[in-house]
GROMACS .gro file of C-alpha atoms in nm:
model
  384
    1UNK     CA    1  -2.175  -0.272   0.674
    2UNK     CA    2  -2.135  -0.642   0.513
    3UNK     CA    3  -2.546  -0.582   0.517
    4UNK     CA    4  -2.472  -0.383   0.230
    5UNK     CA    5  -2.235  -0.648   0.043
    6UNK     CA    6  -2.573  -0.900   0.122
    7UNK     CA    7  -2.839  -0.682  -0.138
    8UNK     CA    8  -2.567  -0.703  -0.417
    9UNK     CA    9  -2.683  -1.008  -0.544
   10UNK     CA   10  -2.370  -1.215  -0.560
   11UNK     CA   11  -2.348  -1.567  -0.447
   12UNK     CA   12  -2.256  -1.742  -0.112
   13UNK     CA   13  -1.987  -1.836  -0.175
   14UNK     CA   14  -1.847  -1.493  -0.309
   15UNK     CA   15  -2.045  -1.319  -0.054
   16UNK     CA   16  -1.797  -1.532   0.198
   17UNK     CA   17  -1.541  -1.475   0.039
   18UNK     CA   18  -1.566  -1.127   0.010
   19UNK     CA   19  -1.683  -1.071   0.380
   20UNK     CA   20  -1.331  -1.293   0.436
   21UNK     CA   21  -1.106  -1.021   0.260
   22UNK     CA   22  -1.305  -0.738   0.437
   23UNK     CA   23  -1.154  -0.870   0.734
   24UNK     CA   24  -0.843  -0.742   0.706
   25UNK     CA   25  -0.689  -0.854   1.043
   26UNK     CA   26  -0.286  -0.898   1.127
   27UNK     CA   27  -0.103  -1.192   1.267
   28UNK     CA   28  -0.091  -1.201   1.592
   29UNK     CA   29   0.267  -1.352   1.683
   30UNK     CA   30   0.192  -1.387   2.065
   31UNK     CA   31  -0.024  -1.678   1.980
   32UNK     CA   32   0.292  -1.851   1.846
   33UNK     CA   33   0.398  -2.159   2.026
   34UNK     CA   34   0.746  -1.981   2.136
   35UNK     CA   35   0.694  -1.681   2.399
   36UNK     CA   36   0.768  -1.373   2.242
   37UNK     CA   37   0.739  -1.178   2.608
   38UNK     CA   38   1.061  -1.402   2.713
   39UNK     CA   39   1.301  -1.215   2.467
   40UNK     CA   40   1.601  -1.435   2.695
   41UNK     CA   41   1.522  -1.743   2.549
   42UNK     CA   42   1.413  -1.656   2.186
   43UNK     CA   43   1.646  -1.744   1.935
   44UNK     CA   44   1.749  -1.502   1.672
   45UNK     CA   45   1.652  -1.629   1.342
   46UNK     CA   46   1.919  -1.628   1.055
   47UNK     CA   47   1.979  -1.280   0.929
   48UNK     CA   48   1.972  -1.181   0.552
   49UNK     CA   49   1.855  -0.992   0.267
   50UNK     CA   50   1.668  -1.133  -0.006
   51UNK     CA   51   1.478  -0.935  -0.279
   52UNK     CA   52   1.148  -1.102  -0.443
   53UNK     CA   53   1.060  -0.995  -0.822
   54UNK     CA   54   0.695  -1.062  -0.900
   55UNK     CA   55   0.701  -0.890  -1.223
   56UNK     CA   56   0.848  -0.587  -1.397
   57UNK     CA   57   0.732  -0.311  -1.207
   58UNK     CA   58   0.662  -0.522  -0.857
   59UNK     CA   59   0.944  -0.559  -0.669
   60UNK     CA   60   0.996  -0.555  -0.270
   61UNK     CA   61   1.270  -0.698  -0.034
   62UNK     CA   62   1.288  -0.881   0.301
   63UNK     CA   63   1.578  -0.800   0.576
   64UNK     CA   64   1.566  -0.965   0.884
   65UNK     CA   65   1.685  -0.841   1.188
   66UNK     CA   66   1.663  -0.523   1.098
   67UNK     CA   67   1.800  -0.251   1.326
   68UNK     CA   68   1.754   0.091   1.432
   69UNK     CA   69   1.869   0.341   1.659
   70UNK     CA   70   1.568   0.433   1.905
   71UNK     CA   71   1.564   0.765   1.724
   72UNK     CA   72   1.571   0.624   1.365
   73UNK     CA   73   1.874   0.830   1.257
   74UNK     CA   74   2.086   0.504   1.219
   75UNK     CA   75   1.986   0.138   1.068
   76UNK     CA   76   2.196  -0.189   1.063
   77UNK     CA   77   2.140  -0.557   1.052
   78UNK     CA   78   2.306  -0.880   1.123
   79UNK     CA   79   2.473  -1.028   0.800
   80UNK     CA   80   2.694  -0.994   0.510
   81UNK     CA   81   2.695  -0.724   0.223
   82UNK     CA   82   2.546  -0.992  -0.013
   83UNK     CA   83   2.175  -1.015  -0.109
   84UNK     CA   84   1.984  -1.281  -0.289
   85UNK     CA   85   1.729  -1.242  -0.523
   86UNK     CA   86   1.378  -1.470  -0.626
   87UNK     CA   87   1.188  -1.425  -0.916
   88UNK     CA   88   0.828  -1.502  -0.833
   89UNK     CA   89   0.528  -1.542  -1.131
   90UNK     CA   90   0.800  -1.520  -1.384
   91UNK     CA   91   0.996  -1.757  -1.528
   92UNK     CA   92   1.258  -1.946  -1.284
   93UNK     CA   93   1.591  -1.729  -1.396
   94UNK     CA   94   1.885  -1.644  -1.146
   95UNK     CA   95   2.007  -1.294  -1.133
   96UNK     CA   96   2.378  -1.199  -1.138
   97UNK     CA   97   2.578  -1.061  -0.855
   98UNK     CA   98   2.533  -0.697  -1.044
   99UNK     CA   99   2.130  -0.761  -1.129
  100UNK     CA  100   2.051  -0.861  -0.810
  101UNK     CA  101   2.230  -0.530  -0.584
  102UNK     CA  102   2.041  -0.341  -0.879
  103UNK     CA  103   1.679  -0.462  -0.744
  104UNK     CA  104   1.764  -0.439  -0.366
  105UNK     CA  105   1.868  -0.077  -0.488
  106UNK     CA  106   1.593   0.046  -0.641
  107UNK     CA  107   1.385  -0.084  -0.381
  108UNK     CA  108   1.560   0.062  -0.114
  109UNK     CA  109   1.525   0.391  -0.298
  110UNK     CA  110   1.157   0.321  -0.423
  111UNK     CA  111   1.090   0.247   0.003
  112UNK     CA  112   1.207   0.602   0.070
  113UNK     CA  113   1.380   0.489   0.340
  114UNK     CA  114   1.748   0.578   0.166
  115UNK     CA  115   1.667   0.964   0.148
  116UNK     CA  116   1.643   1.182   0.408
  117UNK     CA  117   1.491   1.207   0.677
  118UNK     CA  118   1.509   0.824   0.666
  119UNK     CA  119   1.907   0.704   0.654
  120UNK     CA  120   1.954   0.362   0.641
  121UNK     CA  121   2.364   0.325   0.627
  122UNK     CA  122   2.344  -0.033   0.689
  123UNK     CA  123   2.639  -0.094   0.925
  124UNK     CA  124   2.721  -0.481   0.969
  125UNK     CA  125   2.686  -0.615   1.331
  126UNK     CA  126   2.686  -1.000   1.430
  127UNK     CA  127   2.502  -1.180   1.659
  128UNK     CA  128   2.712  -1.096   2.006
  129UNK     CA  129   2.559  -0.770   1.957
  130UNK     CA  130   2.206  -0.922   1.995
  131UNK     CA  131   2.296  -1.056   2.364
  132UNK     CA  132   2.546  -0.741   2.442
  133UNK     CA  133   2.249  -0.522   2.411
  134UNK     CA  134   1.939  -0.736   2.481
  135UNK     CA  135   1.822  -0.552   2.782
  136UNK     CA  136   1.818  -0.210   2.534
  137UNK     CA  137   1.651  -0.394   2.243
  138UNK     CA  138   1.264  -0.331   2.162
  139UNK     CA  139   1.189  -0.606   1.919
  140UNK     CA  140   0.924  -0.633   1.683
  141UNK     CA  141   0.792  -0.926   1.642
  142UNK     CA  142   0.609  -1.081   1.302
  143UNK     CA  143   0.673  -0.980   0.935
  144UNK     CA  144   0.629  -0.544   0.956
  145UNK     CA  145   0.565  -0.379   0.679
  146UNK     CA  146   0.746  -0.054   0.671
  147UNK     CA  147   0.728   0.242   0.415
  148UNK     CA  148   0.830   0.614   0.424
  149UNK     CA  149   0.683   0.894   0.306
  150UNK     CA  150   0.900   1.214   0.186
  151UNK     CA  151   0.823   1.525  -0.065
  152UNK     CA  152   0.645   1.344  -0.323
  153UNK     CA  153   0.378   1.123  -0.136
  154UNK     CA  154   0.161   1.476  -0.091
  155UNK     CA  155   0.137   1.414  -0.503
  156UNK     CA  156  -0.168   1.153  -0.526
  157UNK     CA  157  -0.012   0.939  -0.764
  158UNK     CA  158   0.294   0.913  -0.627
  159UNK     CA  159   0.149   0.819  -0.343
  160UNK     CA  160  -0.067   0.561  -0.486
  161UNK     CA  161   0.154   0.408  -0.604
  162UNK     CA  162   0.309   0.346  -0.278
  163UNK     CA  163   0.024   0.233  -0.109
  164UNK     CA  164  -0.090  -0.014  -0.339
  165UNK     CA  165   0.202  -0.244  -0.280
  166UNK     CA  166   0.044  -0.304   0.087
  167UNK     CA  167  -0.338  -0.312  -0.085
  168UNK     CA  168  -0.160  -0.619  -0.255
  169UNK     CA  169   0.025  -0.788   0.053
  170UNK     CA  170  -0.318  -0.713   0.217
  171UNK     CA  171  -0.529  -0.893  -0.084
  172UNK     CA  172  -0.279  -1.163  -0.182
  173UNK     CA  173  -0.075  -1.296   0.152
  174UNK     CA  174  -0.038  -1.641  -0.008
  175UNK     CA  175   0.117  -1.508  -0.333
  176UNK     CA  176   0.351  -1.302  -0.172
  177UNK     CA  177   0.469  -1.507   0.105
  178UNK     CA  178   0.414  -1.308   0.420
  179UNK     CA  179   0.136  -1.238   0.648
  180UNK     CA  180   0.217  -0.911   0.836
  181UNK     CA  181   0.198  -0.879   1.190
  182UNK     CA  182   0.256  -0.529   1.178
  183UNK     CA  183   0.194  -0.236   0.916
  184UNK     CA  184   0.437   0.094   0.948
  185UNK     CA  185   0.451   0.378   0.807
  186UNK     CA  186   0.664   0.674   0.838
  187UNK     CA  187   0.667   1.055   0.708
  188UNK     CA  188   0.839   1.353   0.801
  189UNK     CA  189   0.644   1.647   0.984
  190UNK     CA  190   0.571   1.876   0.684
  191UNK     CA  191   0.387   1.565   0.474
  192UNK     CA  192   0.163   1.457   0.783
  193UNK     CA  193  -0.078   1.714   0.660
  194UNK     CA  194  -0.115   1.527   0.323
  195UNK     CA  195  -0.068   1.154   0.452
  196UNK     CA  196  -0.320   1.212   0.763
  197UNK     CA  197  -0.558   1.377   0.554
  198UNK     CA  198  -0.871   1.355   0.293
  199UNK     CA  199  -0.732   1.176  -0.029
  200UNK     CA  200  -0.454   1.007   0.167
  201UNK     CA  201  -0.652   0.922   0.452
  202UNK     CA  202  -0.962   0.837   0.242
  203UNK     CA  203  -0.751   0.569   0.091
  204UNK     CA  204  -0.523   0.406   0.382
  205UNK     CA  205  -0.817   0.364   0.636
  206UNK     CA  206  -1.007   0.181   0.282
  207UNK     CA  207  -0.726  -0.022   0.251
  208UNK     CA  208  -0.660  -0.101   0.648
  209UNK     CA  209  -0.956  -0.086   0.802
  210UNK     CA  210  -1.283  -0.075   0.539
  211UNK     CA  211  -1.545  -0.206   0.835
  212UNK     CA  212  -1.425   0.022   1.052
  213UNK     CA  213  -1.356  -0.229   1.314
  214UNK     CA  214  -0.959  -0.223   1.359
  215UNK     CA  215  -1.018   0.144   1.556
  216UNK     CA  216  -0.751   0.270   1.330
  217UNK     CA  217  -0.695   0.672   1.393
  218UNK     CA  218  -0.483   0.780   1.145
  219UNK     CA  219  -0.277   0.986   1.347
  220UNK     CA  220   0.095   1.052   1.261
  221UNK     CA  221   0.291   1.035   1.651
  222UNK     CA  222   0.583   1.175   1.792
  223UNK     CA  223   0.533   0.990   2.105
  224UNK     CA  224   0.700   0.694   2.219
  225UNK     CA  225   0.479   0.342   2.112
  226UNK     CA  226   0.453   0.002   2.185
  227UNK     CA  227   0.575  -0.262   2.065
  228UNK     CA  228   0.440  -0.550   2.206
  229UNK     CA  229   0.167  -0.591   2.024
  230UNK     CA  230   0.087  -0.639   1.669
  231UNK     CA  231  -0.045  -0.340   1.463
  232UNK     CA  232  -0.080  -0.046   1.291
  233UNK     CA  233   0.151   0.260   1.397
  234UNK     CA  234   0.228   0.568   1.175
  235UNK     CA  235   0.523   0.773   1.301
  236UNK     CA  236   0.617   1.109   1.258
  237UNK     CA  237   0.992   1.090   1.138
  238UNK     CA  238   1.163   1.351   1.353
  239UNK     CA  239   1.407   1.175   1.513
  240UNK     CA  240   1.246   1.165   1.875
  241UNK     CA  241   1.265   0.798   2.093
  242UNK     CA  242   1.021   0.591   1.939
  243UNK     CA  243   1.077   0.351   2.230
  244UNK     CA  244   1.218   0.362   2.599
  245UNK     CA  245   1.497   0.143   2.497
  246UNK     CA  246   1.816   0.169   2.303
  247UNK     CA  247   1.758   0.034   1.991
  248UNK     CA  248   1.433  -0.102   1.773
  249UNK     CA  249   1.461  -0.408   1.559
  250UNK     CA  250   1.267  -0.612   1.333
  251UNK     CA  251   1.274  -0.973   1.316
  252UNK     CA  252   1.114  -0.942   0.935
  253UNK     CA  253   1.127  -0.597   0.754
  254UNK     CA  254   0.970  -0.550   0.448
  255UNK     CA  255   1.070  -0.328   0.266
  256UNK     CA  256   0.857  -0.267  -0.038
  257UNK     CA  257   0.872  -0.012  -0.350
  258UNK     CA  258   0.593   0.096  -0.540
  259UNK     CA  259   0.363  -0.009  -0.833
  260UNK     CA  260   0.489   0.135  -1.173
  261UNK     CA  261   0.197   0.284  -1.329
  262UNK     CA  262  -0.062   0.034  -1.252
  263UNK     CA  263  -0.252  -0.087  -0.922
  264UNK     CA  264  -0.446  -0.371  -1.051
  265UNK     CA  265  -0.376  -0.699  -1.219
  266UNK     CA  266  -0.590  -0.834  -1.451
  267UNK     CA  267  -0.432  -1.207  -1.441
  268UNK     CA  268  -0.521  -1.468  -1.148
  269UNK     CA  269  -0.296  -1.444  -0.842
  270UNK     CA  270  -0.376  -1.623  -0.537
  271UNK     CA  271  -0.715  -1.701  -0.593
  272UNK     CA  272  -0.931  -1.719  -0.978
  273UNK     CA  273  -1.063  -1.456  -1.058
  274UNK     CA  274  -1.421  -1.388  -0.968
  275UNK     CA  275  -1.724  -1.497  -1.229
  276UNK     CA  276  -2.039  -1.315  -1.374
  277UNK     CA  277  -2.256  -1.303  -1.013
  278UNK     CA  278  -2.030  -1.029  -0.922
  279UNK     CA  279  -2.094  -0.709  -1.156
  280UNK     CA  280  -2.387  -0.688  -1.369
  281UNK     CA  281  -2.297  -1.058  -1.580
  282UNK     CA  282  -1.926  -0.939  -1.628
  283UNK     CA  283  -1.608  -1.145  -1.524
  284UNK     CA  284  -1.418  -0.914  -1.236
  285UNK     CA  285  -1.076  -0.955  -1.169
  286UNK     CA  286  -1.052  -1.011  -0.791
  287UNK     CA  287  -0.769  -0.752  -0.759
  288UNK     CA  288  -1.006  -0.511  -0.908
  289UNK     CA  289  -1.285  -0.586  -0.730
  290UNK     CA  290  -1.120  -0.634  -0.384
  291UNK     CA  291  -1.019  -0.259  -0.347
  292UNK     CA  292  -1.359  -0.128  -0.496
  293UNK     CA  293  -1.590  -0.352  -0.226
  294UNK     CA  294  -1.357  -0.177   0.021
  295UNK     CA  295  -1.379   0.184  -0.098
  296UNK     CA  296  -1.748   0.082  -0.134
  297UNK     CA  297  -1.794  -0.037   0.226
  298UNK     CA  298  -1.580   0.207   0.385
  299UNK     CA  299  -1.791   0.472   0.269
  300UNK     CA  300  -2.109   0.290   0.350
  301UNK     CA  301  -2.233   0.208  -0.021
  302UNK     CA  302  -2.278  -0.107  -0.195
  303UNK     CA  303  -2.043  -0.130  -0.518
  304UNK     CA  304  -2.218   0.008  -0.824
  305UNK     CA  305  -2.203  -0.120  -1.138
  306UNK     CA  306  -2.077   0.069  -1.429
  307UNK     CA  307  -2.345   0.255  -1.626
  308UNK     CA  308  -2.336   0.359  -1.997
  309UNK     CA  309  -2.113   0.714  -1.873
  310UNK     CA  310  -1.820   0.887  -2.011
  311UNK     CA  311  -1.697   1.197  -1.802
  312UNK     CA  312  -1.400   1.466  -1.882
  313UNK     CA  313  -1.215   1.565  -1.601
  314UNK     CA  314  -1.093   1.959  -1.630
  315UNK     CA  315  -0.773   2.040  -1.430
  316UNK     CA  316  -0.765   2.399  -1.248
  317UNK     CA  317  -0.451   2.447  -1.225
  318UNK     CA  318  -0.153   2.263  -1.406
  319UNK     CA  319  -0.156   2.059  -1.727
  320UNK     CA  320  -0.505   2.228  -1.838
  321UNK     CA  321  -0.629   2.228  -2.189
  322UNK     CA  322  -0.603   2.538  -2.377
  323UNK     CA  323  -0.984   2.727  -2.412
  324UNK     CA  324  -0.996   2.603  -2.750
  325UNK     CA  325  -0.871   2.236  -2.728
  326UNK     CA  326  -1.112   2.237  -2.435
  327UNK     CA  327  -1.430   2.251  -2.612
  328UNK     CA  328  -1.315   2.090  -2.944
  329UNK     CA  329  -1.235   1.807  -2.714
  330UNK     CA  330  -1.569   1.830  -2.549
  331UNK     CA  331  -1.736   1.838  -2.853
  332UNK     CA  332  -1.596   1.539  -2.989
  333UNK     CA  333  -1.641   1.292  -2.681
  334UNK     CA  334  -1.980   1.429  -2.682
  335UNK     CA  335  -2.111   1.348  -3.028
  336UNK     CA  336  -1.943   0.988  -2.976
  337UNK     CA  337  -2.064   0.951  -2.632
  338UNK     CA  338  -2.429   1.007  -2.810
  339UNK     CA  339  -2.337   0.769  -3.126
  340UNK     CA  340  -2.316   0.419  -2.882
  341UNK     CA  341  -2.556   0.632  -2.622
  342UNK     CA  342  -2.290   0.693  -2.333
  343UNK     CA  343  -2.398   0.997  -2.124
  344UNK     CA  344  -2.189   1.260  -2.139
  345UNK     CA  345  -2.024   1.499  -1.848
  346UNK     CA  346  -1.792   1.760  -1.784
  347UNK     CA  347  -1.611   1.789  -1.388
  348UNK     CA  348  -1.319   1.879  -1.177
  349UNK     CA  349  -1.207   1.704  -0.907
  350UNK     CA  350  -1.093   2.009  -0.775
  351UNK     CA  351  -1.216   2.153  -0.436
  352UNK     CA  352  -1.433   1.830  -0.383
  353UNK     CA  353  -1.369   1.606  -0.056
  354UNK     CA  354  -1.271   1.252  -0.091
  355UNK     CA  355  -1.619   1.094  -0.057
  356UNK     CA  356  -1.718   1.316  -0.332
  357UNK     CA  357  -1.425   1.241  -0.549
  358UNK     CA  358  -1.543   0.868  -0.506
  359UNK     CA  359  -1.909   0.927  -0.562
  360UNK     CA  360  -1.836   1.122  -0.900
  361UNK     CA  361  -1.690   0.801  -1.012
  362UNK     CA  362  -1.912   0.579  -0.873
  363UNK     CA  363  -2.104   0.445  -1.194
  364UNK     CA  364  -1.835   0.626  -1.461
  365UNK     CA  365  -1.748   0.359  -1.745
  366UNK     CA  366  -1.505   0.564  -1.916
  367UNK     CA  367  -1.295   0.840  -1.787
  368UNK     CA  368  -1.082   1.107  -1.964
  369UNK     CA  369  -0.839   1.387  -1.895
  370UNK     CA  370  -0.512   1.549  -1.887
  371UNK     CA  371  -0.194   1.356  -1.759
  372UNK     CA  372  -0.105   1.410  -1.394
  373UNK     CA  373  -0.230   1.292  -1.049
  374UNK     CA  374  -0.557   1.308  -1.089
  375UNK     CA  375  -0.545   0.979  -1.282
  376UNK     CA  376  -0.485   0.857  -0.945
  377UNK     CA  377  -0.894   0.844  -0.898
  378UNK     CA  378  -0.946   0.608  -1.187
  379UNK     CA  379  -0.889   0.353  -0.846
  380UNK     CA  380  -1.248   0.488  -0.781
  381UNK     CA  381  -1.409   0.369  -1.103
  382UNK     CA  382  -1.633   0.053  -1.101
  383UNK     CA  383  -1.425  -0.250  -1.111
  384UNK     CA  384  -1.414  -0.392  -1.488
   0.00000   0.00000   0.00000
C-alpha cells in the first residue's frame, strides 16, 4: 500500500516521513530494561492525578495506578483526593484548587467512564494494598489509553469527536507526552453494533491500523484477555472477568475527553507543517494531511487532490430542508458554483457504505448542508 503513497509525487523526505506515521506501532514495555514478567520485584511508581490542557477544547488526564475490579464495576487508585493541572501550548498559568477539579471533571465525564455502565467511584487505597493483593493483580503495563463508549457514540459526531483525541496521541506522541503501549476501548452491548461497524469501524481501523498490518479485528469481547502484552483490546462492558485475577490495574491511564467541534489543527505541533510537494502546490497542515493519507491508504487509494467541486448534502430524515428552501438553496450554490466554475452536485450520504461515503468526498473542495452528524464526513474531504 505505501506503493500508492510512492506515485503521489511528494518528496523523499515527506515520502519517509509519511511512510513513518503510517506505521502506527505501540510501545512495547517488555523491551524495557526492568522485567515486567517479575511483577515481585517491580516497583510501583508514584501514584497521582494530573490533568494536561493543550488548548480550549483539548483536554485529557493521566492517573497512575489505576485500579479496577476484574469485572469493571469498581475503580480506585493509590493517592490523595488532590489533582494537579499543566497547561501545555498555552501560556504558562497555574490553575486554582477549584479550576483545576473543574478540568479533571469534565474530563472524567467527557471519557464516559463516570456514567453508567462505566463507574469509576475512586476509592483511596495505599501502597500495602499493592503487595496484600499482588498475587490477584493483572497489571498493565505502558501508558493505556482508555475510552468508553455509551448512548451517544452510535451518533457520528459524537463519536468523532471521541476518537480524534487518540488520532492526535497517535499523530503527535512528542507533543503530548506519552507513547501508548496499549489502546482500550470500552462500550456497552447495545452500542457494539455501531462502534464495530461501517462508519465507526471505517474510521478506528484508519486511525489504528491504515496498512493493515497490526491484524486488528475490531471485535468488541466478552471474554477474558491478556494482558501481557501490549495492544489493542476493545471490551464489551458487561461486567464479566476481564481477567483470571482479582483486580486489573494500570500503571498509566489516560484518560482523555473529546475534541470540541474540531479534529484538525491548522497551527504546527510536533513537527512543521508540511510544504507545497504535498497537494497540488498548496501548504498542508500535517494534522490534516496525516488522517487523509490514512483514510487514503486504508482504503487502497492514493490521496486526491481537491478539484474545482462544491456538493450539497440532503438529509433523509432529521434536520431536512423544507421542499422549497431545498431548491432555492440549490439554485443559488449552483449559479455561484458556475460564476468561479466549481462543479456543482446534489447527494445523500444516506444508505451509502463507508467506502462510498469517503469516495463521494474524495476530490470535494467545498461541502454544504444541514447541521447534524453528517458534518462528521467533512474528515473525508481532501486535506486543505
Amino acid at each position: 500500500r505505501l506503493a500508492i503513497l510512492r506515485g503521489t509525487g511528494m518528496s523523499k523526505n515527506v515520502y519517509e516521513r509519511m511512510k513513518r506515521s503510517l506505521e502506527v506501532k505501540l510501545v512495547d514495555y517488555r523491551d524495557l530494561k526492568k522485567s515486567m514478567s517479575n511483577q515481585d520485584s517491580y516497583d510501583i511508581r508514584p501514584s497521582g492525578r494530573t490533568c494536561y490542557v493543550l488548548s480550549s477544547n483539548e483536554r485529557f488526564c493521566v492517573v497512575s495506578n489505576l485500579c479496577a475490579k476484574s469485572d469493571l464495576s469498581e475503580f480506585f487508585y493509590a493517592g490523595d483526593a488532590s489533582v494537579k493541572c499543566e497547561a501545555r501550548n498555552t501560556d504558562s498559568k497555574a490553575f486554582s484548587d477549584e479550576a483545576c477539579d473543574n478540568i479533571w471533571k469534565m474530563s472524567l465525564n467527557e471519557t464516559e467512564l463516570s456514567k453508567p455502565p462505566f463507574p469509576i467511584l475512586f476509592s483511596e487505597i495505599n501502597k500495602t494494598w499493592f503487595a496484600k493483593h499482588l498475587n490477584t493483580t493483572q497489571w498493565v503495563r505502558g501508558a493505556s489509553y482508555v475510552q468508553g463508549f455509551t448512548s451517544s457514540s452510535s451518533n457520528i459526531g459524537h463519536f468523532s469527536e471521541k476518537i480524534f483525541l487518540l488520532q492526535h496521541f497517535l499523530a503527535y506522541p512528542e507533543e503530548y507526552s506519552k507513547r501508548l503501549s496499549n489502546v482500550i476501548l470500552l462500550s456497552p452491548p447495545d452500542q457494539v453494533k455501531y462502534i464495530a461497524n461501517g462508519w465507526h469501524e471505517g474510521v478506528i481501523k484508519a486511525i489504528l491500523d491504515p496498512l493493515g498490518t497490526n491484524g486488528i479485528n475490531l471485535t468488541f469481547t466478552s471474554s477474558k484477555l491478556n494482558f501481557d502484552a501490549p495492544g489493542y483490546r476493545f471490551i464489551e462492558k458487561n461486567y464479566h472477568k476481564v481477567t483470571d485475577k482479582d483486580f486489573l490495574c494500570f500503571e498509566e491511564a489516560i484518560l482523555a475527553g473529546f475534541l470540541k467541534g474540531r479534529a484538525f489543527f491548522s497551527e504546527a505541533r510536533g513537527e512543521s507543517s508540511l510544504v507545497e510537494d504535498v497537494v497540488d502546490g498548496l501548504p498542508v497542515p500535517w494534522s490534516s494531511l496525516n488522517f487523509r493519507l490514512k483514510l487514503s491508504i486504508s482504503n487502497g487509494k492514493a490521496i486526491s487532490p481537491p478539484s474545482k467541486k462544491v456538493l450539497l448534502y440532503l438529509r433523509k430524515t432529521k434536520r431536512r430542508f423544507l421542499p422549497d428552501d431545498e431548491v432555492r438553496l440549490s439554485e443559488l450554490l449552483r449559479r455561484i458554483s458556475h460564476k468561479h466554475s466549481f462543479q456543482f452536485s446534489v447527494d445523500t450520504f444516506s444508505g451509502k457504505t463507508f467506502s462510498e461515503q469517503v469516495k463521494m468526498l474524495e476530490d470535494v473542495s467545498v461541502l454544504v448542508g444541514m447541521h447534524g452528524a453528517d458534518q462528521a464526513n467533512s474528515k473525508f474531504l481532501p486535506p486543505l
